[in-house]
PDB file of C-alpha atoms in Angstrom:
ATOM      1  CA  THR A 193     127.551 129.077 138.881  1.00 78.00           C
ATOM      2  CA  LEU A 194     129.128 128.662 136.025  1.00 79.00           C
ATOM      3  CA  SER A 195     129.970 124.614 136.406  1.00 82.00           C
ATOM      4  CA  SER A 196     125.986 124.194 137.280  1.00 85.00           C
ATOM      5  CA  PHE A 197     125.279 126.112 133.612  1.00 82.00           C
ATOM      6  CA  VAL A 198     128.168 124.159 131.814  1.00 82.00           C
ATOM      7  CA  ILE A 199     126.111 121.644 133.284  1.00 85.00           C
ATOM      8  CA  THR A 200     123.470 122.370 132.028  1.00 86.00           C
ATOM      9  CA  PHE A 201     123.758 123.558 128.860  1.00 85.00           C
ATOM     10  CA  PHE A 202     125.780 120.193 127.121  1.00 84.00           C
ATOM     11  CA  VAL A 203     122.910 117.788 129.375  1.00 86.00           C
ATOM     12  CA  GLY A 204     120.754 120.409 127.144  1.00 86.00           C
ATOM     13  CA  GLN A 205     122.307 119.604 124.099  1.00 83.00           C
ATOM     14  CA  SER A 206     122.702 116.577 124.116  1.00 83.00           C
ATOM     15  CA  TYR A 207     119.633 115.741 124.496  1.00 87.00           C
ATOM     16  CA  THR A 208     118.627 117.393 121.683  1.00 86.00           C
ATOM     17  CA  PHE A 209     121.304 114.903 119.766  1.00 80.00           C
ATOM     18  CA  TRP A 210     119.446 112.598 121.568  1.00 82.00           C
ATOM     19  CA  LYS A 211     116.055 113.994 120.505  1.00 88.00           C
ATOM     20  CA  ASN A 212     116.954 114.568 116.740  1.00 84.00           C
ATOM     21  CA  ALA A 213     118.107 111.484 115.913  1.00 80.00           C
ATOM     22  CA  TYR A 214     115.601 109.447 117.754  1.00 86.00           C
ATOM     23  CA  ALA A 215     112.655 111.357 115.439  1.00 89.00           C
ATOM     24  CA  LEU A 216     115.140 110.863 112.486  1.00 86.00           C
ATOM     25  CA  THR A 217     115.412 107.019 113.177  1.00 84.00           C
ATOM     26  CA  ARG A 218     111.229 106.370 113.692  1.00 89.00           C
ATOM     27  CA  ALA A 219     111.235 108.131 110.340  1.00 90.00           C
ATOM     28  CA  VAL A 220     114.341 105.959 108.331  1.00 88.00           C
ATOM     29  CA  GLN A 221     112.772 102.837 110.056  1.00 88.00           C
ATOM     30  CA  GLY A 222     109.212 104.157 109.533  1.00 92.00           C
ATOM     31  CA  ARG A 223     109.480 104.197 105.092  1.00 92.00           C
ATOM     32  CA  MET A 224     111.523 101.003 105.169  1.00 91.00           C
ATOM     33  CA  ASN A 225     109.067  99.509 106.376  1.00 92.00           C
ATOM     34  CA  ASP A 226     106.657 100.894 104.222  1.00 94.00           C
ATOM     35  CA  LEU A 227     108.720 100.781 101.265  1.00 92.00           C
ATOM     36  CA  GLY A 228     108.660  97.034 102.254  1.00 91.00           C
ATOM     37  CA  MET A 229     105.014  96.994 103.623  1.00 93.00           C
ATOM     38  CA  LEU A 230     103.422  98.108 100.348  1.00 94.00           C
ATOM     39  CA  CYS A 231     106.099  96.020  97.640  1.00 93.00           C
ATOM     40  CA  ALA A 232     105.009  92.728 100.345  1.00 92.00           C
ATOM     41  CA  ALA A 233     101.057  93.456  99.460  1.00 93.00           C
ATOM     42  CA  HIS A 234     101.637  93.479  95.085  1.00 93.00           C
ATOM     43  CA  ALA A 235     103.969  90.735  95.392  1.00 93.00           C
ATOM     44  CA  ALA A 236     102.660  88.738  92.315  1.00 94.00           C
ATOM     45  CA  ARG A 237     100.811  85.789  93.658  1.00 94.00           C
ATOM     46  CA  GLY A 238      99.759  81.860  92.344  1.00 93.00           C
ATOM     47  CA  SER A 239      96.307  80.429  92.004  1.00 94.00           C
ATOM     48  CA  ASP A 240      96.708  78.717  96.234  1.00 94.00           C
ATOM     49  CA  GLY A 241      97.055  82.193  97.395  1.00 91.00           C
ATOM     50  CA  GLN A 242     101.208  82.042  97.486  1.00 94.00           C
ATOM     51  CA  LEU A 243     104.430  84.225  96.220  1.00 93.00           C
ATOM     52  CA  THR A 244     105.434  83.592  93.331  1.00 95.00           C
ATOM     53  CA  VAL A 245     109.622  81.903  92.671  1.00 94.00           C
ATOM     54  CA  GLU A 246     109.587  85.283  91.095  1.00 95.00           C
ATOM     55  CA  SER A 247     108.023  87.611  93.919  1.00 95.00           C
ATOM     56  CA  GLU A 248     110.286  86.140  96.606  1.00 95.00           C
ATOM     57  CA  GLN A 249     113.664  86.988  94.149  1.00 95.00           C
ATOM     58  CA  LEU A 250     112.373  90.348  94.556  1.00 94.00           C
ATOM     59  CA  LEU A 251     111.032  90.961  97.933  1.00 94.00           C
ATOM     60  CA  SER A 252     114.409  88.427  98.913  1.00 93.00           C
ATOM     61  CA  ASN A 253     116.580  91.259  96.828  1.00 93.00           C
ATOM     62  CA  LEU A 254     114.764  94.169  98.138  1.00 92.00           C
ATOM     63  CA  ALA A 255     115.314  93.337 101.769  1.00 91.00           C
ATOM     64  CA  ARG A 256     118.904  92.933 101.234  1.00 91.00           C
ATOM     65  CA  ASN A 257     119.068  96.686  99.310  1.00 91.00           C
ATOM     66  CA  LEU A 258     117.681  98.553 101.577  1.00 90.00           C
ATOM     67  CA  ARG A 259     119.390  96.525 104.871  1.00 88.00           C
ATOM     68  CA  LEU A 260     122.252  98.091 102.344  1.00 87.00           C
ATOM     69  CA  VAL A 261     121.161 101.092 102.109  1.00 86.00           C
ATOM     70  CA  HIS A 262     120.584 101.659 105.683  1.00 86.00           C
ATOM     71  CA  LEU A 263     124.308 101.087 106.463  1.00 83.00           C
ATOM     72  CA  LEU A 264     125.442 103.546 104.573  1.00 81.00           C
ATOM     73  CA  PHE A 265     123.159 106.600 105.170  1.00 82.00           C
ATOM     74  CA  TRP A 266     124.353 105.995 108.872  1.00 79.00           C
ATOM     75  CA  ALA A 267     127.382 105.522 107.827  1.00 75.00           C
ATOM     76  CA  ASP A 268     126.959 109.531 105.963  1.00 74.00           C
ATOM     77  CA  VAL A 269     125.615 110.191 109.547  1.00 74.00           C
ATOM     78  CA  LEU A 270     128.397 108.565 111.818  1.00 68.00           C
ATOM     79  CA  TYR A 271     130.745 110.554 108.863  1.00 62.00           C
ATOM     80  CA  ARG A 272     129.391 113.800 109.112  1.00 63.00           C
ATOM     81  CA  ARG A 273     128.404 113.971 112.824  1.00 62.00           C
ATOM     82  CA  SER A 274     132.286 112.916 114.269  1.00 60.00           C
ATOM     83  CA  ARG A 275     135.878 113.014 112.348  1.00 56.00           C
ATOM     84  CA  THR A 276     136.980 109.973 114.747  1.00 54.00           C
ATOM     85  CA  PHE A 277     133.626 107.712 116.288  1.00 53.00           C
ATOM     86  CA  GLY A 278     131.983 107.156 112.113  1.00 51.00           C
ATOM     87  CA  ALA A 279     135.268 106.015 112.002  1.00 56.00           C
ATOM     88  CA  PRO A 280     135.088 101.677 111.667  1.00 60.00           C
ATOM     89  CA  PHE A 281     131.954 102.598 108.828  1.00 60.00           C
ATOM     90  CA  ARG A 282     133.773 105.040 107.149  1.00 64.00           C
ATOM     91  CA  ILE A 283     135.322 102.587 105.098  1.00 67.00           C
ATOM     92  CA  LEU A 284     131.601 101.769 104.034  1.00 64.00           C
ATOM     93  CA  LEU A 285     131.388 105.461 102.127  1.00 66.00           C
ATOM     94  CA  SER A 286     134.967 104.935 100.211  1.00 73.00           C
ATOM     95  CA  ASP A 287     135.217 102.762  96.628  1.00 80.00           C
ATOM     96  CA  ALA A 288     136.297  99.374  97.585  1.00 79.00           C
ATOM     97  CA  GLY A 289     133.908  99.533 101.029  1.00 74.00           C
ATOM     98  CA  PHE A 290     131.201 100.129  98.689  1.00 71.00           C
ATOM     99  CA  ALA A 291     132.291  97.256  96.002  1.00 77.00           C
ATOM    100  CA  ARG A 292     133.263  94.443  98.947  1.00 73.00           C
ATOM    101  CA  LEU A 293     130.147  95.330 100.012  1.00 68.00           C
ATOM    102  CA  ALA A 294     128.227  94.670  96.915  1.00 72.00           C
ATOM    103  CA  GLU A 295     129.444  90.990  96.224  1.00 69.00           C
TER     104      GLU A 295
END
């Protein structure tokens, strides 16, 4: 029947969307983790093996910037997927929103 076809079609479309979003999520998470681990592994250390003050500051700034890039990435994904669902995040893509995030 028509109702069975419609339900099957939309469930299939929803599953495909979920599967693609999940794969994208894991890929982004993996690359961010790789970048953080690379920087932490090669950060300058003192003779006692502890991170130097400059290295700690660099890693802290890197973590903050990675969180910002991650937020902006998902704001863009939401914006492209839906004109209404991503509305609260669209402000982040404006000049005023970006300036506020940079503070």
